C-alpha cells in the first residue's frame, strides 16, 4: 500500500509595514548600503513595531484564510517554528490557535532556528502520513528585532521580522506533496550562533542585561562556511535519493541568510540562478519564516505550478540543517 503523503493546500504570509533600510542602519551603526548589499544581498528588512510573533503568525493565517477560504475551525494541529516565541511558555502555537479561533486544534512549538520551518513541515507531515490527522497548520515566524542589538553591526544588518504558514492535508494523489526530507543537527555548532542568556543556563539578571547577553551572538564566518556546505550537501542527498538532476528541479527554495550563500549553494547543486527563489533583498533573514514566505509570495504570482519539483533547503543555529523534496500539487494560484 502506498504512503498517504502530506501536501500543501493553502499558504499565507505577513510582513509588517515598517521598513528598515540599509540607509536607516547607516544612521545607527558604522556600516553602509554598499557593504550590506554586496556582502549579503539585503536592501531592507521589515520591523514589527507593535505586537509579538503570535500576532504576526495570526495575520499570516488570516491572509491564508482570505486567499484560500480555509475554515480554521477544522484545523487539528498547529506547529509553530520560532526562536522568538512570545514567551517561554505557553507555546506560541497555542496562542496562535486562540487568536485565529482554531478551537479544535492542539499545538506546540519547534525550536530549530533557520531550519525550523523544515523541521516543523516534516513533523506536521507525519501526522498526515500516519492517518492521525487531516489538517495540520505549519507556521514559520520570527520577530528577530526583539533579540537584535541595534548597536552591533555584525548582526543588526542581517535580520528582519515576518510570518508565513502552510496548511498540510492528505495529498490524495500518488507522487504529489512532500515526497522526501533529510534533517540534521550538530550541537557542536551551538557556540557560533546563539543567545547567551535568558534560559536556564544564564537566567536573566542585571549582569546579563548589562553584558547584552539577551541578543543574538554570531560568528558569521564560521556559520557561512558550514551553511554553504550543509545546504548543498543535504540538497544533493535529497536529489540523489529521488533521482533528480539540476534540470529536473523547477525551484530551489533556500533559507534566505545571505545571497552569497544562496548563490554558492545553487552553483554546487547545478541549479540555474533563475530557478532560485530570492527575496532576501526585501526582507533580510527572517529565520523560520524565510522558506514559507518565498513559497507564499511565489504561488501568489503564478510562478509555482502544479507538477513542479521543488527543493527546500535550510541551515541555521544549532547547527541544524536539512532539505525537502516537494512535488507541487496546488492548482490554485491565490
Ligand atoms: O541564518 C542563520 C545562519 N546565518 C548565516 O548563514 C550567516 C552567515 N554569515 C554571513 O552571512 C557573513 O559572514 C556576514 C554577512 C555575517 C559577514 O560577512 P563576511 O564577508 O563574513 O564579513 P566579515 O565578518 O569577515 O567582516 C569583513 C569586514 C571586517 O572588517 P576587517 O576586519 O576586514 O577590517 C568587519 O569588521 O567587514 C567588517 N564588517 C562590516 N563593515 C561594514 C562587519 N560587519 C560590517 C557592517 N558594515 N555591517
mmCIF file of C-alpha atoms and ligand atoms in Angstrom:
data_model
loop_
_atom_site.group_PDB
_atom_site.id
_atom_site.type_symbol
_atom_site.label_atom_id
_atom_site.label_comp_id
_atom_site.label_asym_id
_atom_site.label_seq_id
_atom_site.Cartn_x
_atom_site.Cartn_y
_atom_site.Cartn_z
ATOM 1 C CA UNK A 1 0.000 0.000 0.000
ATOM 2 C CA UNK A 2 1.399 3.425 -0.934
ATOM 3 C CA UNK A 3 2.044 6.038 1.759
ATOM 4 C CA UNK A 4 -0.560 8.762 2.256
ATOM 5 C CA UNK A 5 1.578 11.844 1.630
ATOM 6 C CA UNK A 6 1.025 15.314 3.034
ATOM 7 C CA UNK A 7 0.668 18.188 0.606
ATOM 8 C CA UNK A 8 0.412 21.961 0.861
ATOM 9 C CA UNK A 9 -3.141 23.062 0.108
ATOM 10 C CA UNK A 10 -3.056 26.711 1.242
ATOM 11 C CA UNK A 11 -0.488 29.388 2.108
ATOM 12 C CA UNK A 12 -0.386 32.796 3.759
ATOM 13 C CA UNK A 13 2.126 35.358 4.937
ATOM 14 C CA UNK A 14 2.510 38.601 6.821
ATOM 15 C CA UNK A 15 5.285 41.161 6.647
ATOM 16 C CA UNK A 16 4.978 44.237 8.865
ATOM 17 C CA UNK A 17 4.683 47.571 7.018
ATOM 18 C CA UNK A 18 7.614 49.320 8.726
ATOM 19 C CA UNK A 19 10.734 49.191 6.549
ATOM 20 C CA UNK A 20 14.245 49.437 7.989
ATOM 21 C CA UNK A 21 16.514 50.206 5.036
ATOM 22 C CA UNK A 22 20.270 49.965 4.766
ATOM 23 C CA UNK A 23 20.299 53.764 4.769
ATOM 24 C CA UNK A 24 18.402 53.785 8.082
ATOM 25 C CA UNK A 25 21.043 51.427 9.502
ATOM 26 C CA UNK A 26 23.818 53.772 8.348
ATOM 27 C CA UNK A 27 22.467 56.174 10.973
ATOM 28 C CA UNK A 28 22.598 53.551 13.744
ATOM 29 C CA UNK A 29 25.947 51.782 13.232
ATOM 30 C CA UNK A 30 29.194 52.163 11.284
ATOM 31 C CA UNK A 31 28.030 50.499 8.062
ATOM 32 C CA UNK A 32 26.917 51.455 4.583
ATOM 33 C CA UNK A 33 24.422 50.381 1.960
ATOM 34 C CA UNK A 34 27.113 49.198 -0.447
ATOM 35 C CA UNK A 35 28.777 46.901 2.137
ATOM 36 C CA UNK A 36 25.456 45.372 3.169
ATOM 37 C CA UNK A 37 24.255 44.833 -0.418
ATOM 38 C CA UNK A 38 27.479 43.314 -1.716
ATOM 39 C CA UNK A 39 28.159 41.126 1.355
ATOM 40 C CA UNK A 40 24.593 39.954 1.993
ATOM 41 C CA UNK A 41 22.220 40.935 -0.847
ATOM 42 C CA UNK A 42 19.939 42.749 1.622
ATOM 43 C CA UNK A 43 18.486 46.190 0.841
ATOM 44 C CA UNK A 44 15.828 46.430 3.528
ATOM 45 C CA UNK A 45 14.018 44.405 6.166
ATOM 46 C CA UNK A 46 10.662 44.696 7.996
ATOM 47 C CA UNK A 47 10.154 45.505 11.673
ATOM 48 C CA UNK A 48 7.119 44.540 13.788
ATOM 49 C CA UNK A 49 6.583 47.648 15.904
ATOM 50 C CA UNK A 50 3.553 46.635 17.918
ATOM 51 C CA UNK A 51 2.846 43.004 18.616
ATOM 52 C CA UNK A 52 4.573 39.695 19.103
ATOM 53 C CA UNK A 53 5.362 36.641 16.999
ATOM 54 C CA UNK A 54 1.897 35.220 17.650
ATOM 55 C CA UNK A 55 0.336 38.403 16.222
ATOM 56 C CA UNK A 56 2.358 38.126 13.011
ATOM 57 C CA UNK A 57 1.524 34.420 12.789
ATOM 58 C CA UNK A 58 -2.198 35.131 13.269
ATOM 59 C CA UNK A 59 -2.059 37.734 10.481
ATOM 60 C CA UNK A 60 -0.367 35.191 8.180
ATOM 61 C CA UNK A 61 -3.167 32.719 8.943
ATOM 62 C CA UNK A 62 -5.735 35.442 8.229
ATOM 63 C CA UNK A 63 -4.055 36.040 4.858
ATOM 64 C CA UNK A 64 -4.295 32.296 4.125
ATOM 65 C CA UNK A 65 -7.987 32.292 5.046
ATOM 66 C CA UNK A 66 -8.673 35.264 2.738
ATOM 67 C CA UNK A 67 -6.777 33.723 -0.184
ATOM 68 C CA UNK A 68 -7.867 30.092 0.118
ATOM 69 C CA UNK A 69 -11.071 30.155 2.167
ATOM 70 C CA UNK A 70 -9.652 27.817 4.799
ATOM 71 C CA UNK A 71 -12.028 27.049 7.666
ATOM 72 C CA UNK A 72 -9.782 27.474 10.740
ATOM 73 C CA UNK A 73 -12.273 25.605 12.906
ATOM 74 C CA UNK A 74 -11.238 22.428 11.036
ATOM 75 C CA UNK A 75 -7.504 22.757 11.810
ATOM 76 C CA UNK A 76 -6.471 19.904 14.087
ATOM 77 C CA UNK A 77 -2.785 20.574 14.840
ATOM 78 C CA UNK A 78 -0.745 23.799 14.864
ATOM 79 C CA UNK A 79 3.050 23.655 14.759
ATOM 80 C CA UNK A 80 4.933 26.935 15.088
ATOM 81 C CA UNK A 81 8.626 27.109 14.237
ATOM 82 C CA UNK A 82 10.243 30.055 16.005
ATOM 83 C CA UNK A 83 13.206 31.171 18.103
ATOM 84 C CA UNK A 84 11.341 34.280 19.191
ATOM 85 C CA UNK A 85 8.273 32.849 20.941
ATOM 86 C CA UNK A 86 6.044 35.392 22.671
ATOM 87 C CA UNK A 87 7.408 33.943 25.924
ATOM 88 C CA UNK A 88 8.951 30.681 27.192
ATOM 89 C CA UNK A 89 5.501 29.332 27.861
ATOM 90 C CA UNK A 90 2.763 28.890 26.915
ATOM 91 C CA UNK A 91 3.774 27.814 23.431
ATOM 92 C CA UNK A 92 3.257 30.365 20.671
ATOM 93 C CA UNK A 93 1.290 27.718 18.735
ATOM 94 C CA UNK A 94 -1.331 27.693 21.479
ATOM 95 C CA UNK A 95 -1.572 31.494 21.441
ATOM 96 C CA UNK A 96 -1.902 31.487 17.648
ATOM 97 C CA UNK A 97 -4.683 28.893 17.861
ATOM 98 C CA UNK A 98 -6.564 31.138 20.275
ATOM 99 C CA UNK A 99 -6.033 34.280 18.177
ATOM 100 C CA UNK A 100 -7.273 32.713 14.940
ATOM 101 C CA UNK A 101 -10.161 30.808 16.548
ATOM 102 C CA UNK A 102 -8.830 27.302 15.821
ATOM 103 C CA UNK A 103 -10.832 25.873 18.686
ATOM 104 C CA UNK A 104 -10.377 22.240 17.765
ATOM 105 C CA UNK A 105 -6.580 22.413 17.446
ATOM 106 C CA UNK A 106 -3.784 21.435 19.793
ATOM 107 C CA UNK A 107 -0.288 22.681 19.118
ATOM 108 C CA UNK A 108 3.341 23.062 20.045
ATOM 109 C CA UNK A 109 6.474 24.992 19.069
ATOM 110 C CA UNK A 110 9.561 23.730 17.291
ATOM 111 C CA UNK A 111 12.941 25.325 18.009
ATOM 112 C CA UNK A 112 15.392 24.770 15.171
ATOM 113 C CA UNK A 113 16.229 28.379 14.248
ATOM 114 C CA UNK A 114 16.589 28.897 10.488
ATOM 115 C CA UNK A 115 15.816 25.225 9.829
ATOM 116 C CA UNK A 116 12.691 25.498 11.977
ATOM 117 C CA UNK A 117 10.194 25.513 9.125
ATOM 118 C CA UNK A 118 11.671 22.365 7.574
ATOM 119 C CA UNK A 119 11.670 20.588 10.936
ATOM 120 C CA UNK A 120 8.050 21.662 11.521
ATOM 121 C CA UNK A 121 6.991 20.716 7.986
ATOM 122 C CA UNK A 122 8.488 17.232 8.329
ATOM 123 C CA UNK A 123 6.863 16.820 11.748
ATOM 124 C CA UNK A 124 3.478 18.031 10.513
ATOM 125 C CA UNK A 125 3.637 15.662 7.556
ATOM 126 C CA UNK A 126 3.986 12.709 9.935
ATOM 127 C CA UNK A 127 0.578 13.437 11.456
ATOM 128 C CA UNK A 128 -0.938 13.249 7.978
ATOM 129 C CA UNK A 129 1.099 10.233 6.803
ATOM 130 C CA UNK A 130 0.157 8.268 9.918
ATOM 131 C CA UNK A 131 -3.513 8.895 9.214
ATOM 132 C CA UNK A 132 -3.929 10.579 12.607
ATOM 133 C CA UNK A 133 -4.876 13.993 11.202
ATOM 134 C CA UNK A 134 -6.214 15.629 8.058
ATOM 135 C CA UNK A 135 -5.454 19.336 8.590
ATOM 136 C CA UNK A 136 -2.152 20.483 10.074
ATOM 137 C CA UNK A 137 -1.108 24.144 10.134
ATOM 138 C CA UNK A 138 2.649 24.768 9.958
ATOM 139 C CA UNK A 139 3.858 28.293 10.718
ATOM 140 C CA UNK A 140 7.333 29.822 10.451
ATOM 141 C CA UNK A 141 7.552 33.092 12.354
ATOM 142 C CA UNK A 142 10.249 35.221 13.900
ATOM 143 C CA UNK A 143 10.347 38.670 15.388
ATOM 144 C CA UNK A 144 14.124 38.909 15.149
ATOM 145 C CA UNK A 145 14.052 42.623 16.019
ATOM 146 C CA UNK A 146 13.194 41.545 19.589
ATOM 147 C CA UNK A 147 16.607 39.892 20.054
ATOM 148 C CA UNK A 148 18.834 42.175 17.952
ATOM 149 C CA UNK A 149 21.331 44.656 19.346
ATOM 150 C CA UNK A 150 20.953 47.670 17.068
ATOM 151 C CA UNK A 151 24.440 48.833 18.073
ATOM 152 C CA UNK A 152 26.076 45.613 16.749
ATOM 153 C CA UNK A 153 26.785 45.959 13.042
ATOM 154 C CA UNK A 154 27.699 42.279 12.762
ATOM 155 C CA UNK A 155 24.105 41.197 13.329
ATOM 156 C CA UNK A 156 21.673 44.133 13.104
ATOM 157 C CA UNK A 157 22.014 44.431 9.339
ATOM 158 C CA UNK A 158 21.048 40.809 8.727
ATOM 159 C CA UNK A 159 17.684 40.101 10.287
ATOM 160 C CA UNK A 160 14.036 41.100 9.888
ATOM 161 C CA UNK A 161 10.545 40.142 11.070
ATOM 162 C CA UNK A 162 7.944 38.064 9.208
ATOM 163 C CA UNK A 163 5.493 35.178 9.427
ATOM 164 C CA UNK A 164 4.248 32.674 6.872
ATOM 165 C CA UNK A 165 2.204 29.493 7.038
ATOM 166 C CA UNK A 166 1.095 26.472 5.069
ATOM 167 C CA UNK A 167 -1.794 24.085 5.542
ATOM 168 C CA UNK A 168 -0.966 20.390 5.159
ATOM 169 C CA UNK A 169 -3.628 17.913 4.083
ATOM 170 C CA UNK A 170 -3.550 14.377 2.657
ATOM 171 C CA UNK A 171 -2.419 14.573 -0.958
ATOM 172 C CA UNK A 172 -4.913 12.070 -2.305
ATOM 173 C CA UNK A 173 -2.763 11.666 -5.453
ATOM 174 C CA UNK A 174 0.235 9.348 -5.649
ATOM 175 C CA UNK A 175 3.530 11.151 -6.250
ATOM 176 C CA UNK A 176 2.385 14.612 -5.116
ATOM 177 C CA UNK A 177 3.199 16.503 -1.916
ATOM 178 C CA UNK A 178 6.118 16.157 0.480
ATOM 179 C CA UNK A 179 7.986 13.246 -1.084
ATOM 180 C CA UNK A 180 11.175 13.137 0.963
ATOM 181 C CA UNK A 181 13.269 15.022 3.504
ATOM 182 C CA UNK A 182 16.577 14.744 5.349
ATOM 183 C CA UNK A 183 17.185 16.677 8.563
ATOM 184 C CA UNK A 184 20.379 17.004 10.581
ATOM 185 C CA UNK A 185 21.705 18.672 13.723
ATOM 186 C CA UNK A 186 25.074 19.045 15.417
ATOM 187 C CA UNK A 187 25.206 20.733 18.820
ATOM 188 C CA UNK A 188 28.934 21.339 18.416
ATOM 189 C CA UNK A 189 27.885 24.347 16.329
ATOM 190 C CA UNK A 190 25.982 25.877 19.254
ATOM 191 C CA UNK A 191 28.723 28.298 20.226
ATOM 192 C CA UNK A 192 28.802 30.024 16.823
ATOM 193 C CA UNK A 193 25.222 31.335 16.717
ATOM 194 C CA UNK A 194 23.171 31.707 19.876
ATOM 195 C CA UNK A 195 21.569 33.863 22.520
ATOM 196 C CA UNK A 196 23.700 33.586 25.627
ATOM 197 C CA UNK A 197 21.203 34.441 28.374
ATOM 198 C CA UNK A 198 17.559 34.185 29.288
ATOM 199 C CA UNK A 199 17.442 30.405 29.545
ATOM 200 C CA UNK A 200 18.236 28.064 32.437
ATOM 201 C CA UNK A 201 21.991 28.345 31.803
ATOM 202 C CA UNK A 202 22.101 32.095 32.347
ATOM 203 C CA UNK A 203 18.767 33.288 33.752
ATOM 204 C CA UNK A 204 18.123 36.996 33.341
ATOM 205 C CA UNK A 205 19.986 39.181 35.840
ATOM 206 C CA UNK A 206 21.124 42.796 35.809
ATOM 207 C CA UNK A 207 24.546 41.473 34.853
ATOM 208 C CA UNK A 208 23.283 39.508 31.823
ATOM 209 C CA UNK A 209 21.410 42.605 30.692
ATOM 210 C CA UNK A 210 24.453 44.848 31.160
ATOM 211 C CA UNK A 211 26.556 42.395 29.151
ATOM 212 C CA UNK A 212 23.954 42.364 26.357
ATOM 213 C CA UNK A 213 23.591 38.596 26.612
ATOM 214 C CA UNK A 214 19.942 38.654 25.518
ATOM 215 C CA UNK A 215 20.859 39.494 21.961
ATOM 216 C CA UNK A 216 21.985 37.275 19.097
ATOM 217 C CA UNK A 217 25.663 36.407 19.005
ATOM 218 C CA UNK A 218 27.025 35.132 15.676
ATOM 219 C CA UNK A 219 30.465 34.151 14.415
ATOM 220 C CA UNK A 220 29.445 34.894 10.828
ATOM 221 C CA UNK A 221 32.463 33.432 9.060
ATOM 222 C CA UNK A 222 32.143 30.018 10.685
ATOM 223 C CA UNK A 223 28.401 29.878 10.020
ATOM 224 C CA UNK A 224 28.916 30.997 6.417
ATOM 225 C CA UNK A 225 31.295 28.172 5.513
ATOM 226 C CA UNK A 226 29.187 25.459 7.073
ATOM 227 C CA UNK A 227 25.930 26.871 5.699
ATOM 228 C CA UNK A 228 27.102 26.548 2.087
ATOM 229 C CA UNK A 229 28.397 23.020 2.636
ATOM 230 C CA UNK A 230 25.445 21.912 4.763
ATOM 231 C CA UNK A 231 22.714 23.197 2.437
ATOM 232 C CA UNK A 232 24.403 21.956 -0.730
ATOM 233 C CA UNK A 233 25.279 18.512 0.676
ATOM 234 C CA UNK A 234 21.830 17.788 2.076
ATOM 235 C CA UNK A 235 20.079 19.106 -1.042
ATOM 236 C CA UNK A 236 22.295 16.918 -3.245
ATOM 237 C CA UNK A 237 21.497 13.959 -0.983
ATOM 238 C CA UNK A 238 17.741 14.506 -1.342
ATOM 239 C CA UNK A 239 18.054 14.961 -5.109
ATOM 240 C CA UNK A 240 20.131 11.793 -5.471
ATOM 241 C CA UNK A 241 17.757 9.741 -3.315
ATOM 242 C CA UNK A 242 14.955 10.743 -5.673
ATOM 243 C CA UNK A 243 16.836 10.515 -8.955
ATOM 244 C CA UNK A 244 16.664 14.257 -9.623
ATOM 245 C CA UNK A 245 19.227 16.216 -11.654
ATOM 246 C CA UNK A 246 19.538 20.011 -11.609
ATOM 247 C CA UNK A 247 17.402 20.247 -14.757
ATOM 248 C CA UNK A 248 14.537 18.342 -13.110
ATOM 249 C CA UNK A 249 14.215 20.938 -10.354
ATOM 250 C CA UNK A 250 11.884 23.849 -11.106
ATOM 251 C CA UNK A 251 12.633 25.804 -7.948
ATOM 252 C CA UNK A 252 15.262 25.798 -5.243
ATOM 253 C CA UNK A 253 13.777 27.451 -2.159
ATOM 254 C CA UNK A 254 16.741 28.214 0.075
ATOM 255 C CA UNK A 255 16.747 29.747 3.522
ATOM 256 C CA UNK A 256 17.497 33.455 3.000
ATOM 257 C CA UNK A 257 20.530 34.238 5.170
ATOM 258 C CA UNK A 258 22.976 35.646 2.650
ATOM 259 C CA UNK A 259 22.762 35.961 -1.140
ATOM 260 C CA UNK A 260 26.342 34.676 -1.430
ATOM 261 C CA UNK A 261 25.379 31.500 0.487
ATOM 262 C CA UNK A 262 22.335 31.051 -1.772
ATOM 263 C CA UNK A 263 24.373 31.538 -4.978
ATOM 264 C CA UNK A 264 27.116 29.150 -3.844
ATOM 265 C CA UNK A 265 24.544 26.511 -2.857
ATOM 266 C CA UNK A 266 22.726 26.742 -6.205
ATOM 267 C CA UNK A 267 26.015 26.524 -8.088
ATOM 268 C CA UNK A 268 27.107 23.409 -6.202
ATOM 269 C CA UNK A 269 23.712 21.852 -6.951
ATOM 270 C CA UNK A 270 23.878 22.690 -10.659
ATOM 271 C CA UNK A 271 20.716 24.797 -10.495
ATOM 272 C CA UNK A 272 20.451 27.950 -12.643
ATOM 273 C CA UNK A 273 20.057 31.238 -10.806
ATOM 274 C CA UNK A 274 16.678 31.968 -12.417
ATOM 275 C CA UNK A 275 15.276 28.849 -10.707
ATOM 276 C CA UNK A 276 16.162 30.054 -7.212
ATOM 277 C CA UNK A 277 13.608 31.870 -5.080
ATOM 278 C CA UNK A 278 15.179 35.012 -3.634
ATOM 279 C CA UNK A 279 13.516 37.729 -1.563
ATOM 280 C CA UNK A 280 16.342 38.430 0.893
ATOM 281 C CA UNK A 281 16.773 41.856 -0.739
ATOM 282 C CA UNK A 282 13.358 42.919 0.622
ATOM 283 C CA UNK A 283 13.148 41.094 3.948
ATOM 284 C CA UNK A 284 16.634 40.080 5.139
ATOM 285 C CA UNK A 285 16.887 36.933 7.213
ATOM 286 C CA UNK A 286 13.525 36.260 8.877
ATOM 287 C CA UNK A 287 14.776 32.932 10.345
ATOM 288 C CA UNK A 288 11.909 30.381 10.436
ATOM 289 C CA UNK A 289 9.761 32.459 8.070
ATOM 290 C CA UNK A 290 12.037 32.654 5.013
ATOM 291 C CA UNK A 291 11.038 29.453 3.194
ATOM 292 C CA UNK A 292 7.232 29.648 3.605
ATOM 293 C CA UNK A 293 7.406 33.390 2.823
ATOM 294 C CA UNK A 294 9.076 32.589 -0.518
ATOM 295 C CA UNK A 295 6.516 29.877 -1.281
ATOM 296 C CA UNK A 296 3.581 32.098 -0.371
ATOM 297 C CA UNK A 297 4.857 35.015 -2.490
ATOM 298 C CA UNK A 298 5.761 32.867 -5.492
ATOM 299 C CA UNK A 299 2.459 30.998 -5.573
ATOM 300 C CA UNK A 300 0.631 34.338 -5.488
ATOM 301 C CA UNK A 301 2.392 35.409 -8.689
ATOM 302 C CA UNK A 302 1.570 32.168 -10.501
ATOM 303 C CA UNK A 303 5.202 31.085 -10.811
ATOM 304 C CA UNK A 304 4.752 27.940 -8.755
ATOM 305 C CA UNK A 305 2.963 25.475 -10.949
ATOM 306 C CA UNK A 306 1.352 22.120 -10.257
ATOM 307 C CA UNK A 307 3.678 19.215 -11.021
ATOM 308 C CA UNK A 308 6.918 21.153 -10.482
ATOM 309 C CA UNK A 309 9.746 19.617 -8.434
ATOM 310 C CA UNK A 310 10.750 21.899 -5.565
ATOM 311 C CA UNK A 311 13.735 21.551 -3.267
ATOM 312 C CA UNK A 312 13.584 23.383 0.069
ATOM 313 C CA UNK A 313 16.898 23.795 1.927
ATOM 314 C CA UNK A 314 17.969 25.443 5.177
ATOM 315 C CA UNK A 315 20.864 25.840 7.576
ATOM 316 C CA UNK A 316 20.826 27.534 10.957
ATOM 317 C CA UNK A 317 21.763 27.772 14.614
ATOM 318 C CA UNK A 318 22.395 24.538 16.420
ATOM 319 C CA UNK A 319 23.722 23.742 13.962
ATOM 320 C CA UNK A 320 20.572 22.448 12.279
ATOM 321 C CA UNK A 321 20.136 21.847 8.582
ATOM 322 C CA UNK A 322 18.036 19.929 6.117
ATOM 323 C CA UNK A 323 16.325 19.698 2.755
ATOM 324 C CA UNK A 324 12.959 18.525 1.476
ATOM 325 C CA UNK A 325 11.610 17.457 -1.905
ATOM 326 C CA UNK A 326 8.089 18.571 -2.722
ATOM 327 C CA UNK A 327 6.117 17.756 -5.866
ATOM 328 C CA UNK A 328 3.878 20.822 -6.040
ATOM 329 C CA UNK A 329 0.209 19.808 -6.168
ATOM 330 C CA UNK A 330 -1.667 23.064 -5.709
ATOM 331 C CA UNK A 331 -3.556 24.170 -8.803
ATOM 332 C CA UNK A 332 -4.862 27.428 -7.302
ATOM 333 C CA UNK A 333 -2.535 30.438 -7.506
ATOM 334 C CA UNK A 334 -4.234 32.621 -4.900
HETATM 335 O O1 LIG B 1 20.544 32.204 9.138
HETATM 336 C C1 LIG B 1 21.374 31.624 10.084
HETATM 337 C C2 LIG B 1 22.680 31.357 9.532
HETATM 338 N N1 LIG B 1 23.429 32.588 9.368
HETATM 339 C C3 LIG B 1 24.137 32.764 8.284
HETATM 340 O O2 LIG B 1 24.106 31.929 7.403
HETATM 341 C C4 LIG B 1 25.051 33.974 8.205
HETATM 342 C C5 LIG B 1 26.412 33.551 7.721
HETATM 343 N N2 LIG B 1 27.389 34.622 7.680
HETATM 344 C C6 LIG B 1 27.337 35.694 6.845
HETATM 345 O O3 LIG B 1 26.356 35.857 6.157
HETATM 346 C C7 LIG B 1 28.536 36.593 6.754
HETATM 347 O O4 LIG B 1 29.622 36.023 7.452
HETATM 348 C C8 LIG B 1 28.293 38.025 7.304
HETATM 349 C C9 LIG B 1 27.369 38.781 6.353
HETATM 350 C C10 LIG B 1 27.689 37.964 8.698
HETATM 351 C C11 LIG B 1 29.610 38.802 7.335
HETATM 352 O O5 LIG B 1 30.215 38.801 6.054
HETATM 353 P P1 LIG B 1 31.759 38.461 5.899
HETATM 354 O O6 LIG B 1 32.105 38.589 4.483
HETATM 355 O O7 LIG B 1 31.975 37.103 6.553
HETATM 356 O O8 LIG B 1 32.418 39.619 6.684
HETATM 357 P P2 LIG B 1 33.407 39.541 7.945
HETATM 358 O O9 LIG B 1 32.646 39.218 9.177
HETATM 359 O O10 LIG B 1 34.593 38.735 7.612
HETATM 360 O O11 LIG B 1 33.867 41.035 8.001
HETATM 361 C C12 LIG B 1 34.672 41.638 6.967
HETATM 362 C C13 LIG B 1 34.962 43.061 7.357
HETATM 363 C C14 LIG B 1 35.502 43.200 8.776
HETATM 364 O O12 LIG B 1 36.423 44.270 8.779
HETATM 365 P P3 LIG B 1 38.010 43.973 8.762
HETATM 366 O O13 LIG B 1 38.259 43.134 9.962
HETATM 367 O O14 LIG B 1 38.235 43.239 7.467
HETATM 368 O O15 LIG B 1 38.582 45.339 8.798
HETATM 369 C C15 LIG B 1 34.290 43.584 9.583
HETATM 370 O O16 LIG B 1 34.600 44.317 10.720
HETATM 371 O O17 LIG B 1 33.747 43.815 7.312
HETATM 372 C C16 LIG B 1 33.532 44.454 8.574
HETATM 373 N N3 LIG B 1 32.088 44.486 8.852
HETATM 374 C C17 LIG B 1 31.312 45.464 8.404
HETATM 375 N N4 LIG B 1 31.563 46.584 7.695
HETATM 376 C C18 LIG B 1 30.521 47.381 7.397
HETATM 377 C C19 LIG B 1 31.348 43.572 9.519
HETATM 378 N N5 LIG B 1 30.057 43.958 9.527
HETATM 379 C C20 LIG B 1 30.012 45.132 8.845
HETATM 380 C C21 LIG B 1 28.969 46.015 8.513
HETATM 381 N N6 LIG B 1 29.271 47.107 7.789
HETATM 382 N N7 LIG B 1 27.692 45.765 8.877
#
